[in-house]
XYZ file of C-alpha atoms in Angstrom:
139
model
C 192.978 34.157 110.579
C 189.640 33.758 112.350
C 189.773 37.386 113.590
C 190.361 38.577 110.007
C 187.302 36.656 108.746
C 185.193 38.091 111.537
C 186.168 41.638 110.607
C 185.439 40.977 106.921
C 182.036 39.481 107.772
C 181.216 42.412 110.057
C 182.276 44.836 107.317
C 180.052 43.112 104.760
C 177.097 43.170 107.151
C 177.661 46.898 107.608
C 177.680 47.484 103.849
C 174.500 45.440 103.363
C 172.774 47.336 106.174
C 173.858 50.712 104.750
C 172.545 49.808 101.283
C 169.222 48.612 102.761
C 168.767 51.840 104.745
C 169.669 53.981 101.726
C 167.258 52.046 99.496
C 164.400 52.510 101.949
C 165.218 56.172 102.569
C 165.296 57.053 98.872
C 162.138 55.121 98.039
C 163.834 52.747 95.626
C 161.671 49.889 96.813
C 158.177 49.914 95.318
C 155.592 49.085 97.945
C 152.412 47.778 96.268
C 149.214 49.471 97.454
C 145.529 48.767 97.011
C 143.338 51.852 96.581
C 139.593 52.339 96.639
C 137.903 54.166 93.745
C 137.517 57.183 96.048
C 141.303 57.197 96.639
C 141.924 57.289 92.882
C 139.578 60.194 92.094
C 141.484 63.478 91.803
C 144.595 64.812 90.094
C 147.820 62.837 89.636
C 150.990 64.458 88.266
C 154.167 63.124 86.690
C 157.101 62.976 89.047
C 159.761 62.818 86.316
C 158.740 65.862 84.294
C 156.117 67.510 86.495
C 154.101 68.550 83.443
C 151.708 65.689 82.764
C 148.480 65.249 84.704
C 145.681 62.727 84.879
C 142.402 63.929 86.376
C 140.246 60.982 87.450
C 136.578 61.832 87.927
C 134.144 59.783 90.003
C 131.968 58.998 86.955
C 134.835 57.090 85.294
C 136.039 59.952 83.099
C 139.763 60.668 82.860
C 141.229 63.887 81.475
C 144.858 63.519 80.394
C 146.981 66.638 79.889
C 150.540 66.602 78.496
C 151.373 63.063 79.644
C 154.879 62.136 78.471
C 155.089 59.440 75.795
C 158.275 57.378 75.678
C 160.067 55.356 73.024
C 162.851 52.778 73.171
C 166.247 53.975 72.019
C 168.698 51.065 71.945
C 169.418 50.680 75.697
C 167.373 53.568 77.043
C 163.893 55.061 77.161
C 163.423 58.593 75.823
C 160.527 61.039 75.964
C 159.373 61.606 72.381
C 156.085 63.481 72.718
C 153.131 64.230 74.951
C 149.569 62.936 74.941
C 146.348 64.710 75.913
C 142.696 63.695 75.686
C 139.534 62.676 77.479
C 138.397 59.103 77.940
C 137.446 56.479 80.499
C 139.253 54.814 83.405
C 138.489 51.517 85.108
C 139.657 49.146 87.804
C 139.241 45.389 87.888
C 137.452 45.418 91.259
C 135.041 48.191 92.247
C 135.991 48.103 95.943
C 139.787 47.913 95.950
C 142.226 48.192 93.070
C 145.856 47.252 92.582
C 145.818 48.432 88.957
C 143.776 50.620 86.661
C 143.473 51.162 82.956
C 142.705 54.179 80.784
C 141.614 54.319 77.146
C 143.567 57.512 76.444
C 147.292 57.431 75.609
C 149.434 54.316 76.032
C 150.719 52.436 79.022
C 148.189 50.138 80.638
C 148.040 48.870 83.268
C 148.959 51.437 85.888
C 149.806 49.940 89.300
C 149.544 51.596 92.707
C 152.318 51.955 95.240
C 153.842 54.410 97.669
C 151.918 54.752 100.915
C 148.267 55.323 101.789
C 149.035 58.956 102.642
C 151.280 59.523 99.582
C 150.049 57.137 96.891
C 151.787 56.795 93.552
C 150.919 55.066 90.324
C 153.260 53.809 87.634
C 153.487 51.812 84.462
C 156.445 50.322 82.682
C 157.894 52.225 79.725
C 160.102 50.760 77.044
C 161.349 47.210 77.085
C 160.328 45.551 80.393
C 163.890 44.277 80.832
C 165.044 47.918 81.219
C 163.009 48.274 84.431
C 162.008 51.895 83.685
C 158.720 53.348 84.899
C 156.650 56.462 84.396
C 155.454 57.477 87.865
C 152.705 59.858 88.947
C 151.899 61.159 92.429
C 148.520 62.136 93.819
C 148.128 65.852 94.464
């Protein structure tokens, strides 16, 4: 009986370890990052559709091109249109930022994650209980 329990426990540990490794390898865990204003400046593109871009300029201007706009559909989030325009961007702290806002399109605040060498930004879309995000990567 004791040997059987030991094998079951070892099997469960193996499954937990495999899931943890797979989660880390596929990037399913969001690692919060803090970026400087200089790290934000530049072009960010949508990972989901690859068509939308945000160009952050050093003077606080943001140019948005074809950024996907989402709507709630019962239990899912669906792309319904795209948004483009020019406006302003800001962070709450001039030296390091965990989030930023833009006054063009919807979806504030955007939060930073990924790694310092491959930063990403995202914001929640749809009902927060769905846990769906729109994610952009820095070019």
